[in-house]
Amino acid sequence: MRNVIAGIDFSAPAHEVAQLLIGTVLLVDGVGGRIVETEAYDREDPASHAFSGPTERNGAMFGPPGHAYVYRSYGIHWCLNFVCREDGHGAGVLIRALEPLAGLERMQQRRDTSDPRLLCSGPGKLCQALGVSHAHNGLALAAPPFSLSARVAPAPLVTGPRIGISKAIEVPWRFGLAGSRFVSRPFR
DNA sequence: CTTAGGATCGCCT
DNA sequence: GGCGATCCTAAGC
């Protein structure tokens, strides 16, 4: 049971973990908020970075579950994933949006905006707001600087196709907190 | 509100 | 050498 963090078993399939993460609170050095949007990248998934096997970049996805996988996107942004599964083939959950709750001032400085809806409404944005970078790749989510807190009650979910990919575009593995104003894009 | 284009560079074929 | 699990801005309707 050492893969359980915030009441979630990270050795479960990514598309299950992605749903359970909605409503939990993620902090990095005390800055963060409620997870309101995730995407699953399971094994055998052509859209996953881990699909073609381990490489130098995706190595963290083949490491222990419950750890961070951080990669650079478009040469500019950082994106944060939670590693899932224990069966030898990497999988993960992309954290796409947070509802800002803690460290608002720090996030506003890093993002250069005071609009709370623009602080963490996208995978690149939330990494900038929380100060996540390659330095966090491979770190355990159960220890500082990370903190993941269990949600109080089950979260009402909405689902849809994943964003920004060209393979397996029909798989409905994007999950959101129903009614949240802090998602990266509306759910249809 | 929706769409289009540019920035920018590490990773993989 | 091509192409992104993105973001921002500007322009069009």
Short mmCIF file of C-alpha atoms (C1' of nucleotides) in Angstrom, two decimals:
data_model
loop_
_atom_site.label_atom_id
_atom_site.label_comp_id
_atom_site.label_asym_id
_atom_site.label_seq_id
_atom_site.Cartn_x
_atom_site.Cartn_y
_atom_site.Cartn_z
CA MET A 1 0.00 0.00 0.00
CA ARG A 2 2.99 2.32 -0.23
CA ASN A 3 1.68 3.57 -3.56
CA VAL A 4 -1.27 5.21 -1.81
CA ILE A 5 -1.08 9.00 -1.53
CA ALA A 6 -4.03 11.17 -0.48
CA GLY A 7 -6.19 8.05 -0.51
CA ILE A 8 -5.34 7.23 -4.15
CA ASP A 9 -3.58 4.04 -5.24
CA PHE A 10 -1.14 5.14 -7.94
CA SER A 11 -0.56 1.57 -9.09
CA ALA A 12 -4.06 1.68 -10.64
CA PRO A 13 -4.53 2.42 -14.36
CA ALA A 14 -3.97 6.05 -15.33
CA HIS A 15 -7.55 6.64 -16.50
CA GLU A 16 -8.78 5.66 -13.02
CA VAL A 17 -6.20 7.71 -11.14
CA ALA A 18 -6.96 10.72 -13.35
CA GLN A 19 -10.59 10.71 -12.17
CA LEU A 20 -9.71 10.18 -8.50
CA LEU A 21 -7.32 13.14 -8.58
CA ILE A 22 -10.07 15.63 -9.40
CA GLY A 23 -10.83 17.51 -6.19
CA THR A 24 -7.54 16.78 -4.41
CA VAL A 25 -5.32 19.69 -3.38
CA LEU A 26 -1.81 19.95 -4.83
CA LEU A 27 0.82 22.21 -3.27
CA VAL A 28 4.44 22.80 -4.24
CA ASP A 29 6.35 24.58 -1.48
CA GLY A 30 2.99 25.67 -0.09
CA VAL A 31 1.72 27.14 -3.36
CA GLY A 32 -1.12 25.55 -5.31
CA GLY A 33 -4.79 24.61 -5.23
CA ARG A 34 -7.52 22.12 -6.08
CA ILE A 35 -6.97 19.91 -9.13
CA VAL A 36 -9.90 20.59 -11.48
CA GLU A 37 -8.62 19.08 -14.76
CA THR A 38 -6.51 16.02 -15.69
CA GLU A 39 -5.72 13.82 -18.67
CA ALA A 40 -4.76 10.12 -18.63
CA TYR A 41 -1.94 8.69 -20.73
CA ASP A 42 -2.13 4.95 -20.24
CA ARG A 43 0.16 2.21 -21.48
CA GLU A 44 -0.55 0.99 -25.01
CA ASP A 45 -1.62 4.57 -25.71
CA PRO A 46 -0.21 6.00 -28.96
CA ALA A 47 -0.56 9.53 -27.57
CA SER A 48 1.61 8.77 -24.51
CA HIS A 49 5.26 9.72 -24.32
CA ALA A 50 5.85 6.24 -22.90
CA PHE A 51 4.28 4.43 -25.87
CA SER A 52 7.54 3.59 -27.63
CA GLY A 53 9.38 2.50 -24.51
CA PRO A 54 11.78 4.19 -22.13
CA THR A 55 14.02 7.04 -23.28
CA GLU A 56 16.08 9.60 -21.45
CA ARG A 57 13.21 12.08 -21.37
CA ASN A 58 10.39 9.78 -20.24
CA GLY A 59 12.45 7.73 -17.78
CA ALA A 60 10.43 8.91 -14.77
CA MET A 61 7.30 7.30 -16.26
CA PHE A 62 8.99 3.91 -15.95
CA GLY A 63 10.01 4.56 -12.37
CA PRO A 64 7.93 4.11 -9.21
CA PRO A 65 4.27 5.26 -9.18
CA GLY A 66 3.36 8.31 -7.15
CA HIS A 67 6.30 10.29 -8.47
CA ALA A 68 6.48 13.31 -10.78
CA TYR A 69 7.26 13.23 -14.49
CA VAL A 70 8.08 16.72 -15.77
CA TYR A 71 8.89 17.43 -19.42
CA ARG A 72 9.47 20.50 -21.56
CA SER A 73 6.72 21.34 -24.02
CA TYR A 74 7.30 23.23 -27.25
CA GLY A 75 10.74 24.22 -26.02
CA ILE A 76 9.14 26.79 -23.72
CA HIS A 77 6.82 25.39 -21.07
CA TRP A 78 7.01 22.71 -18.39
CA CYS A 79 4.26 20.12 -17.92
CA LEU A 80 3.63 18.06 -14.76
CA ASN A 81 2.49 14.42 -14.72
CA PHE A 82 1.85 11.97 -11.90
CA VAL A 83 3.35 8.54 -12.64
CA CYS A 84 0.95 5.58 -12.40
CA ARG A 85 1.17 1.78 -12.47
CA GLU A 86 3.67 -0.71 -11.28
CA ASP A 87 3.59 -3.24 -14.08
CA GLY A 88 6.78 -2.21 -15.82
CA HIS A 89 5.33 -0.02 -18.56
CA GLY A 90 5.08 3.68 -17.83
CA ALA A 91 1.82 5.59 -17.64
CA GLY A 92 0.83 8.90 -16.18
CA VAL A 93 -1.70 11.62 -15.54
CA LEU A 94 -1.15 15.12 -16.92
CA ILE A 95 -2.23 17.82 -14.45
CA ARG A 96 -3.97 20.38 -16.65
CA ALA A 97 -5.58 22.93 -14.32
CA LEU A 98 -5.91 24.00 -10.69
CA GLU A 99 -8.29 26.21 -8.77
CA PRO A 100 -5.82 28.54 -7.00
CA LEU A 101 -6.12 28.34 -3.20
CA ALA A 102 -2.74 28.90 -1.55
CA GLY A 103 0.10 31.30 -2.29
CA LEU A 104 -1.93 33.55 -4.57
CA GLU A 105 0.58 36.38 -4.33
CA ARG A 106 3.47 34.14 -5.36
CA MET A 107 1.48 32.82 -8.32
CA GLN A 108 0.56 36.32 -9.42
CA GLN A 109 4.20 37.34 -9.40
CA ARG A 110 5.34 34.31 -11.38
CA ARG A 111 2.52 34.59 -13.92
CA ASP A 112 2.48 38.38 -14.13
CA THR A 113 -1.31 38.58 -13.82
CA SER A 114 -3.78 39.01 -10.98
CA ASP A 115 -6.71 37.30 -12.72
CA PRO A 116 -7.19 34.06 -10.71
CA ARG A 117 -8.62 32.33 -13.76
CA LEU A 118 -5.39 32.87 -15.70
CA LEU A 119 -3.01 31.58 -13.04
CA CYS A 120 -3.34 27.79 -13.37
CA SER A 121 -5.75 27.15 -16.28
CA GLY A 122 -3.40 25.03 -18.38
CA PRO A 123 -0.54 22.55 -17.91
CA GLY A 124 2.17 25.10 -18.75
CA LYS A 125 0.53 27.85 -16.75
CA LEU A 126 0.23 25.88 -13.53
CA CYS A 127 3.87 24.79 -13.69
CA GLN A 128 4.89 28.42 -14.04
CA ALA A 129 2.59 29.47 -11.19
CA LEU A 130 3.86 26.71 -8.87
CA GLY A 131 7.49 27.00 -9.89
CA VAL A 132 7.64 23.44 -11.28
CA SER A 133 10.57 22.67 -13.62
CA HIS A 134 12.92 19.87 -14.63
CA ALA A 135 14.30 20.05 -11.10
CA HIS A 136 11.10 18.30 -9.95
CA ASN A 137 11.33 15.42 -12.43
CA GLY A 138 11.33 12.09 -10.61
CA LEU A 139 10.57 13.48 -7.15
CA ALA A 140 8.13 11.66 -4.88
CA LEU A 141 4.70 13.26 -4.54
CA ALA A 142 4.42 12.15 -0.91
CA ALA A 143 7.33 14.30 0.27
CA PRO A 144 8.32 17.98 0.17
CA PRO A 145 8.29 20.13 -1.84
CA PHE A 146 5.14 18.31 -2.98
CA SER A 147 1.97 17.94 -0.94
CA LEU A 148 -1.16 16.11 -2.07
CA SER A 149 -4.26 16.22 0.15
CA ALA A 150 -7.28 13.96 -0.10
CA ARG A 151 -10.57 15.47 -1.22
CA VAL A 152 -13.38 15.73 1.28
CA ALA A 153 -16.09 14.19 -0.88
CA PRO A 154 -16.33 12.52 -4.31
CA ALA A 155 -16.16 15.11 -7.08
CA PRO A 156 -18.82 15.46 -9.82
CA LEU A 157 -16.97 14.76 -13.08
CA VAL A 158 -17.23 15.81 -16.69
CA THR A 159 -15.27 14.04 -19.44
CA GLY A 160 -14.14 14.73 -22.98
CA PRO A 161 -11.42 14.14 -25.58
CA ARG A 162 -7.86 15.11 -24.75
CA ILE A 163 -6.40 18.40 -25.93
CA GLY A 164 -3.51 19.14 -28.25
CA ILE A 165 -2.73 15.60 -29.45
CA SER A 166 -2.85 14.04 -32.92
CA LYS A 167 -3.11 10.34 -32.01
CA ALA A 168 -5.99 8.55 -30.27
CA ILE A 169 -7.88 11.84 -30.35
CA GLU A 170 -11.22 10.09 -29.81
CA VAL A 171 -10.42 8.58 -26.40
CA PRO A 172 -12.40 10.47 -23.70
CA TRP A 173 -9.62 10.61 -21.13
CA ARG A 174 -9.82 14.28 -20.23
CA PHE A 175 -11.53 14.78 -16.86
CA GLY A 176 -12.79 17.91 -15.15
CA LEU A 177 -14.57 19.08 -12.03
CA ALA A 178 -18.16 19.77 -13.13
CA GLY A 179 -18.98 23.46 -13.17
CA SER A 180 -15.46 24.67 -12.42
CA ARG A 181 -14.52 28.07 -13.85
CA PHE A 182 -10.82 27.22 -13.64
CA VAL A 183 -10.46 24.60 -16.39
CA SER A 184 -8.17 25.29 -19.37
CA ARG A 185 -11.06 25.07 -21.85
CA PRO A 186 -14.78 24.41 -21.52
CA PHE A 187 -16.12 20.84 -21.66
CA ARG A 188 -18.76 20.27 -24.29
"C1'" DC B 1 -16.37 33.78 -28.75
"C1'" DT B 2 -13.45 31.43 -32.41
"C1'" DT B 3 -9.43 31.04 -35.18
"C1'" DA B 4 -4.71 31.72 -36.88
"C1'" DG B 5 0.14 32.36 -36.47
"C1'" DG B 6 4.54 32.80 -34.18
"C1'" DA B 7 7.80 31.77 -30.45
"C1'" DT B 8 11.40 28.29 -29.43
"C1'" DC B 9 14.21 24.04 -28.57
"C1'" DG B 10 14.70 19.30 -26.93
"C1'" DC B 11 13.59 14.85 -28.45
"C1'" DC B 12 13.18 11.25 -31.66
"C1'" DT B 13 13.43 9.04 -36.50
"C1'" DG C 1 15.13 17.60 -40.02
"C1'" DG C 2 10.44 17.53 -38.36
"C1'" DC C 3 7.36 18.09 -34.87
"C1'" DG C 4 5.16 18.67 -30.60
"C1'" DA C 5 0.36 16.41 -24.01
"C1'" DT C 6 1.35 25.05 -25.04
"C1'" DC C 7 0.65 29.95 -24.59
"C1'" DC C 8 -0.10 34.60 -26.08
"C1'" DT C 9 -1.70 38.08 -29.11
"C1'" DA C 10 -4.25 39.85 -32.80
"C1'" DA C 11 -7.87 39.82 -35.90
"C1'" DG C 12 -12.37 38.22 -37.64
"C1'" DC C 13 -17.48 37.35 -36.94
#
